[in-house]
Amino acid sequence: MQTGRAAVIGASGGIGASCMLAFTALGWETIGADIVPDGGLIALDVTDGEAMEAFAAGLGQVDAMVYAAGTVATMPIAKTDFAVWRRVMAVNLDGAAHAASAFAKAMARTGGAMVFVSSAAGLRGESNASAYSASKAGLIGMVESIAAELVPKDIRVNAVAPGNVDTPMLREVARGIAVAEGREVTEVWERLARTGAANRILTPAEVARVCASLCTDAFSGVTGTTIPVDAGYLLT
């Protein structure tokens, strides 16, 4: 069985933590980092490019990197708080660019694989989520560009686009929608669960297994693509 060393950025979050477990299940050595480190994770502010460079350089040989850091904002475009907008871009897009740059250097000699967690909202915009949708669409464009650039160095770059996943972030979104619409959070959560052909919310593990698998030789011929992991969300 293929093994290696994987770095997971945003390893405290629902999908990131599950990515740690998915790599471990494959027998990989896994290093995790997050803005609020716990359980042995490394402290890392993804909006700090120098900190990202130091993190990647300090790992030595690394075969895979998953960027699962992210933040969300729910607000009508006419009431956009642009400080919030810039924070969403800083974490979801700038941070991903910092990671791509740093790990392109770290993998330059031996090759490797990068996976970035985008969103179904990056493939189809969602109401009251312009900042989030824009950041995740930009991430998909970045993945396609750097994948083309890094092919000669044997570095594969892909994205996954989850639909509704049972994470603290989605529960935060549900609370925001409930407040905006004057509804109960449970009612909003049930509505989210009915979105998509499968009529259910995914588990973080379902997304994580795809992220980890994309870094293995099973996907050695795949780069520059975005794989929806959405239980049919985009089919509606």
Coordinates of C-alpha atoms in Angstrom, one line a residue:
M1 CA 0.0 0.0 0.0
Q2 CA 1.3 3.5 -0.9
T3 CA 2.2 5.6 2.0
G4 CA 3.7 9.1 2.4
R5 CA 3.7 12.3 4.4
A6 CA 0.7 14.6 4.3
A7 CA 0.1 18.1 5.6
V8 CA -3.5 19.2 6.3
I9 CA -4.1 22.9 6.7
G10 CA -7.3 23.7 8.6
A11 CA -7.0 20.5 10.5
S12 CA -9.3 21.6 13.4
G13 CA -12.3 22.0 11.2
G14 CA -14.8 19.3 10.4
I15 CA -13.4 18.4 6.9
G16 CA -9.8 19.0 7.9
A17 CA -10.0 16.8 11.0
S18 CA -11.5 14.1 8.9
C19 CA -8.7 14.4 6.4
M20 CA -6.2 13.7 9.2
L21 CA -8.1 10.5 10.0
A22 CA -8.4 9.5 6.3
F23 CA -4.7 9.8 5.7
T24 CA -4.0 7.9 8.9
A25 CA -6.3 5.1 7.8
L26 CA -4.2 4.9 4.6
G27 CA -1.1 4.5 6.7
W28 CA 0.3 8.0 6.0
E29 CA 2.2 10.2 8.4
T30 CA 0.1 13.3 8.8
I31 CA 0.9 16.8 10.1
G32 CA -1.9 19.2 10.9
A33 CA -2.0 22.9 11.3
D34 CA -4.7 25.4 12.2
I35 CA -5.1 29.0 13.5
V36 CA -6.2 27.5 16.8
P37 CA -4.1 24.4 17.3
D38 CA -5.2 21.6 19.6
G39 CA -4.4 17.9 19.9
G40 CA -0.8 18.4 18.7
L41 CA -1.5 20.5 15.7
I42 CA 0.9 23.3 14.6
A43 CA -0.3 26.9 15.0
L44 CA -0.6 28.6 11.5
D45 CA -2.3 31.8 10.3
V46 CA -3.0 31.1 6.7
T47 CA -3.3 34.8 5.9
D48 CA 0.4 35.2 6.8
G49 CA 2.4 34.2 3.8
E50 CA 5.8 34.2 5.6
A51 CA 4.3 31.8 8.3
M52 CA 3.1 29.5 5.5
E53 CA 6.5 29.5 3.9
A54 CA 8.1 28.6 7.2
F55 CA 5.6 25.9 7.9
A56 CA 6.1 24.2 4.5
A57 CA 9.9 24.5 4.6
G58 CA 10.1 23.0 8.1
L59 CA 8.3 19.8 7.1
G60 CA 11.1 18.4 5.0
Q61 CA 9.8 16.0 2.3
V62 CA 6.0 16.1 2.0
D63 CA 4.0 14.1 -0.5
A64 CA 0.6 15.7 -0.1
M65 CA -1.1 18.9 1.1
V66 CA -4.8 19.4 1.7
Y67 CA -6.0 23.0 2.1
A68 CA -9.1 22.7 4.2
A69 CA -9.0 26.1 5.9
G70 CA -12.1 28.3 5.3
T71 CA -14.5 30.8 6.7
V72 CA -18.0 31.8 5.6
A73 CA -20.2 34.9 5.6
T74 CA -23.9 35.2 5.0
M75 CA -25.1 38.7 4.0
P76 CA -27.1 40.4 1.2
I77 CA -24.9 42.1 -1.4
A78 CA -26.6 45.5 -0.6
K79 CA -25.6 45.1 3.1
T80 CA -22.1 43.8 2.5
D81 CA -19.6 44.4 5.3
F82 CA -16.4 44.7 3.2
A83 CA -14.2 44.1 6.2
V84 CA -16.0 40.7 6.4
W85 CA -15.7 40.3 2.6
R86 CA -11.9 40.8 2.8
R87 CA -11.6 38.3 5.7
V88 CA -13.4 35.7 3.7
M89 CA -11.1 36.3 0.7
A90 CA -8.0 36.4 2.9
V91 CA -8.7 32.9 4.4
N92 CA -10.4 31.1 1.5
L93 CA -8.4 32.5 -1.4
D94 CA -5.2 34.3 -0.3
G95 CA -4.5 31.6 2.2
A96 CA -4.9 28.9 -0.5
A97 CA -2.5 30.9 -2.7
H98 CA 0.0 31.1 0.1
A99 CA -0.2 27.3 0.5
A100 CA 0.1 26.7 -3.2
S101 CA 3.2 28.9 -3.4
A102 CA 4.9 27.4 -0.3
F103 CA 4.2 23.7 -1.2
A104 CA 5.2 24.2 -4.9
K105 CA 8.6 24.9 -3.5
A106 CA 8.5 22.1 -0.9
M107 CA 7.5 19.6 -3.6
A108 CA 9.7 20.9 -6.4
R109 CA 12.3 18.1 -6.2
T110 CA 10.2 15.0 -5.5
G111 CA 6.7 15.9 -6.8
G112 CA 3.5 15.5 -4.9
A113 CA -0.2 16.3 -4.8
M114 CA -2.2 19.2 -3.6
V115 CA -6.0 19.3 -2.9
F116 CA -7.9 22.4 -2.2
V117 CA -11.4 22.3 -0.6
S118 CA -13.6 24.5 -2.6
S119 CA -17.4 24.3 -2.5
A120 CA -20.5 23.6 -4.6
A121 CA -21.0 27.3 -4.1
G122 CA -17.9 27.9 -6.2
L123 CA -19.6 26.1 -9.1
R124 CA -23.0 27.6 -8.6
G125 CA -23.5 30.9 -6.7
E126 CA -25.8 30.9 -3.7
S127 CA -28.1 33.7 -2.5
N128 CA -26.7 35.9 0.2
A129 CA -23.3 34.3 -0.1
S130 CA -21.5 36.5 -2.6
A131 CA -18.2 36.7 -0.7
Y132 CA -18.1 32.9 0.0
S133 CA -19.1 31.9 -3.6
A134 CA -16.6 34.4 -5.1
S135 CA -13.8 33.1 -3.0
K136 CA -14.6 29.4 -3.8
A137 CA -15.0 30.1 -7.5
G138 CA -11.6 31.9 -7.5
L139 CA -10.1 28.9 -5.8
I140 CA -11.2 26.7 -8.6
G141 CA -9.7 29.0 -11.2
M142 CA -6.4 29.1 -9.2
V143 CA -6.3 25.3 -9.0
E144 CA -6.7 25.0 -12.8
S145 CA -3.9 27.5 -13.4
I146 CA -1.3 26.1 -11.0
A147 CA -2.1 22.6 -12.1
A148 CA -1.1 23.5 -15.6
E149 CA 2.0 25.2 -14.3
L150 CA 3.2 22.4 -12.1
V151 CA 2.6 19.4 -14.4
P152 CA 6.3 19.4 -15.5
K153 CA 7.4 19.2 -11.8
D154 CA 5.2 16.1 -11.3
I155 CA 2.9 18.0 -8.9
R156 CA -0.8 17.3 -9.2
V157 CA -3.3 19.9 -8.1
N158 CA -7.0 19.3 -7.7
A159 CA -10.0 20.6 -5.9
V160 CA -13.1 19.1 -4.3
A161 CA -16.4 20.9 -4.2
P162 CA -18.5 19.7 -1.2
G163 CA -22.2 20.4 -1.0
N164 CA -23.9 20.6 2.4
V165 CA -21.6 18.9 5.0
D166 CA -22.4 18.5 8.7
T167 CA -19.6 20.8 10.0
P168 CA -19.5 23.7 12.5
M169 CA -19.4 26.0 9.4
L170 CA -22.7 24.8 8.0
R171 CA -24.3 25.0 11.4
E172 CA -23.1 28.6 11.6
V173 CA -24.7 29.2 8.2
A174 CA -28.0 27.6 9.3
R175 CA -28.0 29.9 12.4
G176 CA -27.4 33.0 10.1
I177 CA -30.2 32.0 7.8
A178 CA -32.6 31.4 10.7
V179 CA -31.9 34.8 12.1
A180 CA -32.3 36.5 8.7
E181 CA -35.6 34.7 7.9
G182 CA -37.0 34.7 11.5
R183 CA -37.2 30.9 11.5
E184 CA -36.1 28.1 13.9
V185 CA -32.6 26.7 13.3
T186 CA -34.0 23.2 13.1
E187 CA -36.4 24.2 10.3
V188 CA -33.5 25.7 8.3
W189 CA -31.3 22.6 8.9
E190 CA -34.1 20.3 7.7
R191 CA -34.4 22.5 4.5
L192 CA -30.6 22.2 3.9
A193 CA -30.9 18.5 4.3
R194 CA -33.6 18.4 1.5
T195 CA -31.4 20.3 -0.9
G196 CA -30.1 18.0 -3.7
A197 CA -31.1 14.8 -5.3
A198 CA -29.9 12.6 -2.4
N199 CA -32.0 14.6 0.2
R200 CA -29.3 14.4 2.9
I201 CA -26.3 16.2 4.4
L202 CA -22.9 14.6 3.9
T203 CA -20.5 13.6 6.6
P204 CA -17.1 15.2 6.7
A205 CA -15.6 11.7 6.3
E206 CA -17.2 11.4 2.9
V207 CA -15.4 14.5 1.6
A208 CA -12.1 13.6 3.4
R209 CA -11.9 10.2 1.8
V210 CA -12.0 11.8 -1.6
C211 CA -9.3 14.4 -0.6
A212 CA -7.0 11.7 0.6
S213 CA -7.6 9.4 -2.3
L214 CA -6.8 12.2 -4.8
C215 CA -3.3 12.3 -3.3
T216 CA -2.6 8.6 -4.0
D217 CA -1.4 6.8 -7.1
A218 CA -5.0 5.7 -7.8
F219 CA -5.4 9.3 -9.2
S220 CA -1.9 9.6 -10.7
G221 CA -3.4 10.8 -14.0
V222 CA -5.8 13.4 -12.6
T223 CA -4.8 17.0 -12.2
G224 CA -6.5 20.4 -12.7
T225 CA -10.0 19.1 -12.0
T226 CA -12.7 19.9 -9.5
I227 CA -14.7 16.9 -8.1
P228 CA -18.1 17.7 -6.6
V229 CA -18.7 15.7 -3.4
D230 CA -22.2 16.9 -3.0
A231 CA -24.7 13.9 -2.8
G232 CA -26.5 15.4 -5.8
Y233 CA -26.7 19.0 -4.6
L234 CA -25.8 20.4 -8.0
L235 CA -28.4 18.1 -9.7
T236 CA -31.3 20.3 -8.4

